[in-house]
Short mmCIF file of C-alpha atoms in Angstrom, two decimals:
data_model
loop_
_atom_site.label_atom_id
_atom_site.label_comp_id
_atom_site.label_asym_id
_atom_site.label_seq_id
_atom_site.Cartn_x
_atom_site.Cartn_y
_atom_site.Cartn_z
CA UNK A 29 -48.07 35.58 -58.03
CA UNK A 30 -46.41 33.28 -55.72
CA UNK A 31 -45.27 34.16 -52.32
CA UNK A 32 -42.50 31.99 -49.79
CA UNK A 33 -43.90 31.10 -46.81
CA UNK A 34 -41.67 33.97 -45.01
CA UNK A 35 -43.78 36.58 -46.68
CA UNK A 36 -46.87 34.95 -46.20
CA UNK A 37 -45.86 35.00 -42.09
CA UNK A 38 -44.41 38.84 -42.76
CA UNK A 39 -47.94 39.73 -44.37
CA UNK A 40 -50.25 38.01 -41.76
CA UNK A 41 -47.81 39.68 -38.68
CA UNK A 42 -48.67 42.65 -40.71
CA UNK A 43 -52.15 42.06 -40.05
CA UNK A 44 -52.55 41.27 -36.67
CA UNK A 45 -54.86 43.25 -34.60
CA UNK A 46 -52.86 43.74 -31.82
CA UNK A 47 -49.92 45.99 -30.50
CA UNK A 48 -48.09 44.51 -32.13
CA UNK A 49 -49.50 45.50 -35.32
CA UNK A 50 -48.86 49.31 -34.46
CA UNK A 51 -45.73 51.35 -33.28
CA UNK A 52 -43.39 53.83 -32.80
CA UNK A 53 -39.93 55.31 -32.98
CA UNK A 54 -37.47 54.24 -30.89
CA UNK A 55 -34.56 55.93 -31.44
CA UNK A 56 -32.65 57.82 -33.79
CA UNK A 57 -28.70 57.77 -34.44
CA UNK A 58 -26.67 60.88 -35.83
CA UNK A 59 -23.44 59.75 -37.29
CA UNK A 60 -23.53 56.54 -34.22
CA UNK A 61 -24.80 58.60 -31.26
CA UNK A 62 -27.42 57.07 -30.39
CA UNK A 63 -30.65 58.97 -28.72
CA UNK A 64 -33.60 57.11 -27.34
CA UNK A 65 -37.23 57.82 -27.74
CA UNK A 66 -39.79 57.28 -25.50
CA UNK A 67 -42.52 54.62 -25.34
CA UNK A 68 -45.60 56.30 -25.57
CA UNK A 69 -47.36 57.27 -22.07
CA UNK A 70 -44.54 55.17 -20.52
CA UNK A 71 -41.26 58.14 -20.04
CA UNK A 72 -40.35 61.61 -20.33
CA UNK A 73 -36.34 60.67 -20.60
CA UNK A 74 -34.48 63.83 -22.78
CA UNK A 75 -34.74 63.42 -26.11
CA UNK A 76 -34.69 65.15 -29.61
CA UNK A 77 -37.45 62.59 -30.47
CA UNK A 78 -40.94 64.21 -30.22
CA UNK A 79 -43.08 61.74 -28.10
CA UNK A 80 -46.27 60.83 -29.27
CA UNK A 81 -48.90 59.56 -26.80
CA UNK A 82 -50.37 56.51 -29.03
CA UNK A 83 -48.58 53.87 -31.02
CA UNK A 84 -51.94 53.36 -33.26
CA UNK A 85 -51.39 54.86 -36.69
CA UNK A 86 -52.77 58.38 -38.16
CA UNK A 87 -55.89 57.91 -39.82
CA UNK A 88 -56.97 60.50 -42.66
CA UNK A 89 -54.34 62.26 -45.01
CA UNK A 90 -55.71 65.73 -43.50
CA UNK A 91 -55.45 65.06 -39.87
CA UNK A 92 -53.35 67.18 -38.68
CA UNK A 93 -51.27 64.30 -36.34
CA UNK A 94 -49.91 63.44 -39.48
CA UNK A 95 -47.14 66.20 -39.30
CA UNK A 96 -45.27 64.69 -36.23
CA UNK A 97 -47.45 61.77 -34.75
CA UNK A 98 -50.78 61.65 -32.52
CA UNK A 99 -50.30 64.62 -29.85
CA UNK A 100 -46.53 64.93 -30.63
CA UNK A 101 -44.79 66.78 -27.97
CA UNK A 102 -41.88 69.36 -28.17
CA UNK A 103 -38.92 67.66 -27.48
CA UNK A 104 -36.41 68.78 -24.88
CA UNK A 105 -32.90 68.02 -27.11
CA UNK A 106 -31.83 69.70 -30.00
CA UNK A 107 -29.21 67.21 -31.37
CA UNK A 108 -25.99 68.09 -33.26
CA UNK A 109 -25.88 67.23 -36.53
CA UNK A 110 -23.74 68.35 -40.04
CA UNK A 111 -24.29 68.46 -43.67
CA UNK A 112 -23.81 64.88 -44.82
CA UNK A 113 -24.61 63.68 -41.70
CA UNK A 114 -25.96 59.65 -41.53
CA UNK A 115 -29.50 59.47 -39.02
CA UNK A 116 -30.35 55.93 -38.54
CA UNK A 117 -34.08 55.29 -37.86
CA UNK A 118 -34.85 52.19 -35.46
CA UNK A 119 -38.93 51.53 -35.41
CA UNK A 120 -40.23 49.41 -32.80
CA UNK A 121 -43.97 47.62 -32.49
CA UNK A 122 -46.21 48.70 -29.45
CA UNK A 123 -44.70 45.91 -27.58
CA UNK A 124 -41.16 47.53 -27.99
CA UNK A 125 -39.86 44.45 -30.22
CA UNK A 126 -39.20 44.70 -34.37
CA UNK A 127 -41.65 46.94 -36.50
CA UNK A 128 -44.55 44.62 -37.46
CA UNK A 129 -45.26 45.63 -40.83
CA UNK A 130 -43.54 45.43 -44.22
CA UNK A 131 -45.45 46.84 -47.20
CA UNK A 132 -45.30 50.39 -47.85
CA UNK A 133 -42.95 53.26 -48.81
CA UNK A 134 -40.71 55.49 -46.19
CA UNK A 135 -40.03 58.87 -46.51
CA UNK A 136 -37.79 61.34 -44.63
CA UNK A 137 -39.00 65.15 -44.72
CA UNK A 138 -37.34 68.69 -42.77
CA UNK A 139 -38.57 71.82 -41.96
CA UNK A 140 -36.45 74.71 -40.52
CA UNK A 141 -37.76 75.69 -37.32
CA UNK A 142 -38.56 79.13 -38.35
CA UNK A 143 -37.12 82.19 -36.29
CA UNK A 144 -36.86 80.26 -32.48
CA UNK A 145 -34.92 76.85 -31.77
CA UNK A 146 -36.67 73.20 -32.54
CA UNK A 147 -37.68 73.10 -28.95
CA UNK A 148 -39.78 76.08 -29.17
CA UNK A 149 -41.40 75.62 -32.80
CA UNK A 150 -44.70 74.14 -33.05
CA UNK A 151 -44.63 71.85 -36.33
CA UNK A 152 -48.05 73.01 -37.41
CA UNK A 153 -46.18 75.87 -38.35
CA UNK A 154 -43.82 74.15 -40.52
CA UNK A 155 -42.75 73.88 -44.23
CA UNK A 156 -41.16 70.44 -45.21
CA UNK A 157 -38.56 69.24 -48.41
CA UNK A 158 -38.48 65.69 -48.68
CA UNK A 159 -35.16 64.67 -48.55
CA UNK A 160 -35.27 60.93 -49.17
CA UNK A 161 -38.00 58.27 -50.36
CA UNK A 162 -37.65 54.44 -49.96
CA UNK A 163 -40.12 52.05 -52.16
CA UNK A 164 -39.66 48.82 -53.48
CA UNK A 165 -36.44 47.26 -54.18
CA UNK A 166 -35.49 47.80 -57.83
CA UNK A 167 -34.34 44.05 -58.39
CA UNK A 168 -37.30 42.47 -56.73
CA UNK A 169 -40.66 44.69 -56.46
CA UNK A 170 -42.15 42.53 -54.17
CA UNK A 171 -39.78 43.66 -51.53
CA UNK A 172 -39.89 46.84 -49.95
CA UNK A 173 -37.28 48.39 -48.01
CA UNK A 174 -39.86 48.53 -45.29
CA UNK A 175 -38.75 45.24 -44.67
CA UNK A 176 -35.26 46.32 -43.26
CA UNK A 177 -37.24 47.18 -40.22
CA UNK A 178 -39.21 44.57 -39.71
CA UNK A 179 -36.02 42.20 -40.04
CA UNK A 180 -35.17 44.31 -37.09
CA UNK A 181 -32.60 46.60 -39.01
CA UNK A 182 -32.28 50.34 -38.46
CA UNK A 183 -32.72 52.39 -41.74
CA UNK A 184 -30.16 55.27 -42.75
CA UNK A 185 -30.81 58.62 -44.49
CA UNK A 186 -28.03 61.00 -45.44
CA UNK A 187 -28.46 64.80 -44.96
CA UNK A 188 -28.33 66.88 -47.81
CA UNK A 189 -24.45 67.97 -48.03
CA UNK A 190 -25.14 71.55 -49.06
CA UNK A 191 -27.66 72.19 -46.37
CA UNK A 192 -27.65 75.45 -44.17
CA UNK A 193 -26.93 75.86 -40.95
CA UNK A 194 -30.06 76.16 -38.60
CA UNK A 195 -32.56 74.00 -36.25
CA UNK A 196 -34.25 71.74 -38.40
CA UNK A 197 -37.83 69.43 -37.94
CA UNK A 198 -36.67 65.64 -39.57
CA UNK A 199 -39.88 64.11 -40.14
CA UNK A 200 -39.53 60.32 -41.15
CA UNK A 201 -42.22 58.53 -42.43
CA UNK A 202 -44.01 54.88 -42.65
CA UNK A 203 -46.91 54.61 -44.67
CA UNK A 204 -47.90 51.26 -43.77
CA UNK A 205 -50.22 50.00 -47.05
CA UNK A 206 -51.59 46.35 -46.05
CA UNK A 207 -54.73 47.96 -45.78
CA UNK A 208 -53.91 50.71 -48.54
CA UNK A 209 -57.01 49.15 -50.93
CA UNK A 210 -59.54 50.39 -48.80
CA UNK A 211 -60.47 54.09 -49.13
CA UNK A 212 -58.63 55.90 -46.10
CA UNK A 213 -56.68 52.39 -45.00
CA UNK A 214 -53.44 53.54 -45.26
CA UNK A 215 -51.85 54.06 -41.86
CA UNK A 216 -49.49 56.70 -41.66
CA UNK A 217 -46.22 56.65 -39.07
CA UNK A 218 -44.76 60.25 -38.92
CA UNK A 219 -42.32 61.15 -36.43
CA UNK A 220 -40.09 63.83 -35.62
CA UNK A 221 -37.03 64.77 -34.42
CA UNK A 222 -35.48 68.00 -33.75
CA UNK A 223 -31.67 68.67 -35.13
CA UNK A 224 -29.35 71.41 -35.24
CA UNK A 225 -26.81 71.98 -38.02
CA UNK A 226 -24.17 74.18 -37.08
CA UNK A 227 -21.94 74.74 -40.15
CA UNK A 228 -21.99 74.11 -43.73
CA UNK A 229 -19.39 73.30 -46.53
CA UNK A 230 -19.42 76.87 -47.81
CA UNK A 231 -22.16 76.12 -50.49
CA UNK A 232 -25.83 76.67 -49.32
CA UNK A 233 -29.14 75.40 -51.16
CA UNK A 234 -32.48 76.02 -50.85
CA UNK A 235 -35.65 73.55 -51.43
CA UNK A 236 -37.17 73.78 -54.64
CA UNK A 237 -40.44 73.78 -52.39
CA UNK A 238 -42.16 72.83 -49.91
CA UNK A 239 -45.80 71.68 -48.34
CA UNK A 240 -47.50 71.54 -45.51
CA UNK A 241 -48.95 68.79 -43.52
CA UNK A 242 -51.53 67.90 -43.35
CA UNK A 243 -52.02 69.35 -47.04
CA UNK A 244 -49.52 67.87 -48.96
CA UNK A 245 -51.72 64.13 -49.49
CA UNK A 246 -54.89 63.21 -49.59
CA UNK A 247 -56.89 59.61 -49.19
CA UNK A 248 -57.29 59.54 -52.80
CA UNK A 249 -53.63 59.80 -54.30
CA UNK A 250 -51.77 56.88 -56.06
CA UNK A 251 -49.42 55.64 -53.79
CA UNK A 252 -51.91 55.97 -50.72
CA UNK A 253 -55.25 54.83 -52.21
CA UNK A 254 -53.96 51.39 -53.42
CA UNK A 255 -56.78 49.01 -54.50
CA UNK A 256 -54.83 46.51 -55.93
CA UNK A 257 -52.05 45.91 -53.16
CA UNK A 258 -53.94 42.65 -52.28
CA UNK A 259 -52.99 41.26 -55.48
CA UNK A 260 -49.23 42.95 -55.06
CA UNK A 261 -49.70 44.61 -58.54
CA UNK A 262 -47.16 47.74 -58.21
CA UNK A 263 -46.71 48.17 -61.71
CA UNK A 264 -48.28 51.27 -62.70
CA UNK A 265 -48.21 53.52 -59.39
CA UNK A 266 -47.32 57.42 -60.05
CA UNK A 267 -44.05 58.51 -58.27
CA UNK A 268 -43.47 62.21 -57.43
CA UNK A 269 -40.56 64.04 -56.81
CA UNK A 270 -41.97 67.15 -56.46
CA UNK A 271 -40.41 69.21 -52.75
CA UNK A 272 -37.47 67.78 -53.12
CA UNK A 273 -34.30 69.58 -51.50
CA UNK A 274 -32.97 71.09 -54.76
CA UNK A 275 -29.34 70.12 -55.18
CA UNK A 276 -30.89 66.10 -54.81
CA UNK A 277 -30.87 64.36 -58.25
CA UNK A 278 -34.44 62.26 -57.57
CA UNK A 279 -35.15 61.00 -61.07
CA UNK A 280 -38.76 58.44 -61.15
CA UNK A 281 -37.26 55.08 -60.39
CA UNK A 282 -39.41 52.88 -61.80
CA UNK A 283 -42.37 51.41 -60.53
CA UNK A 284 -41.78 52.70 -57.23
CA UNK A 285 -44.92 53.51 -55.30
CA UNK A 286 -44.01 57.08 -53.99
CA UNK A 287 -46.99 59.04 -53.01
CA UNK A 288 -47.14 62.54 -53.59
CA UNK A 289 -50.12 64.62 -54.63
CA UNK A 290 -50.74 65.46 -58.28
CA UNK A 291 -51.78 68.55 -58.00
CA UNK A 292 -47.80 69.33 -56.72
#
């Protein structure tokens, strides 16, 4: 398969052993207000973004980093947020410039915060519904929309609309899969961010389920085990819909490379 010369540069930036080659979130908009994160071991400003204290990936589907990020802390913002609400997810590299990497699915995951507010719920403790999942482009599978971010773009996910009131986890997700055909290569980007939804359109739905994580993947699942992404073959990976918030109407789009454990 042929590749331009702009993927070619996108894949080896991928590579590059360097901070550059790793990350964080940066910030996170609800409906255009904009809150910043914090660079990693570098500020403690207020934020509904749970700061993580390395920008290396998570390593191992059943570490248990991979909920919220290595060492997240409890944030001290709750941010306000509605059913059908727009978040906007801008990534940065270690160096605090564009997201380095390009191949790989996104997801976007909550978790009520139990009985006590976000800032008081340890995520260990939590039960997530995947909300959204981004793959490949449909038109063009050599594309994911992975590549938003590292073109420097935010990327947007749209609350359910028949969501309940209540403090809610949102977990978003990079699995970064340029090193996805080695066993355990896949690098995994969680982060969360803590929201509170304070009314509803009079119609309330529940999750069809839910998982925890780590629990919900392992190293060996289609999707995250991937030993022919060298050759960019995407043609016959599994996607899942299983946890999806239940009122969502995720049918398999094809040949998208959406991991999610079989045994679901």
């Amino acid at each position: 398969m042929k590749h331009s010369a702009g993927f070619v540069f996108a894949l080896a930036a991928s590579l590059a052993p360097s901070t550059f080659a790793h990350g964080f979130l940066a910030s996170i908009a609800i409906d255009g207000q904009v809150y910043q994160g914090n660079i990693p071991n570098q500020g403690n400003a207020s934020s509904p973004i749970r700061v993580i204290d390395d920008i290396t990936p998570v390593k191992g589907a059943m570490n248990r980093d991979i909920n919220c990020g290595k060492n997240a802390l409890i944030a001290a913002v709750v941010a306000p947020a509605n059913p059908g609400s727009v978040l906007s997810f801008d990534w940065h590299s270690g160096e605090n410039t564009i997201w380095p990497h390009n191949i790989g699915p996104m997801m976007t995951y909550m978790a009520v915060c139990g009985n006590t507010t976000c800032d008081q719920f340890d995520a260990i403790n939590a039960e997530w519904f995947k909300i959204d999942e981004a793959g490949q482009f449909a038109n063009n599978l050599s594309v994911w929309h992975q590549q938003d971010l590292f073109e420097g773009k935010s990327v947007n996910v749209t609350l359910p609309q028949d969501i309940a009131p209540g403090d809610y986890l949102v977990r978003h997700e990079i699995i970064a899969l340029h090193l996805g055909n080695e066993l355990g290569g896949a690098e995994f980007y969680p982060s969360c961010s803590q929201i509170r939804i304070s009314s509803n359109n009079g119609t309330v739905v529940q999750p069809n389920q839910t998982v925890s994580l780590p629990g919900a993947y392992n190293d060996t699942d289609p999707g995250i085990f991937v030993p022919t992404v060298g050759v960019f073959d995407f043609n016959n990976y599994a996607v899942g819909n299983s946890c999806d918030f239940h009122s969502l109407d995720f049918q398999p789009r094809p040949k998208l490379p959406i991991p999610w454990p079989s045994h679901l």
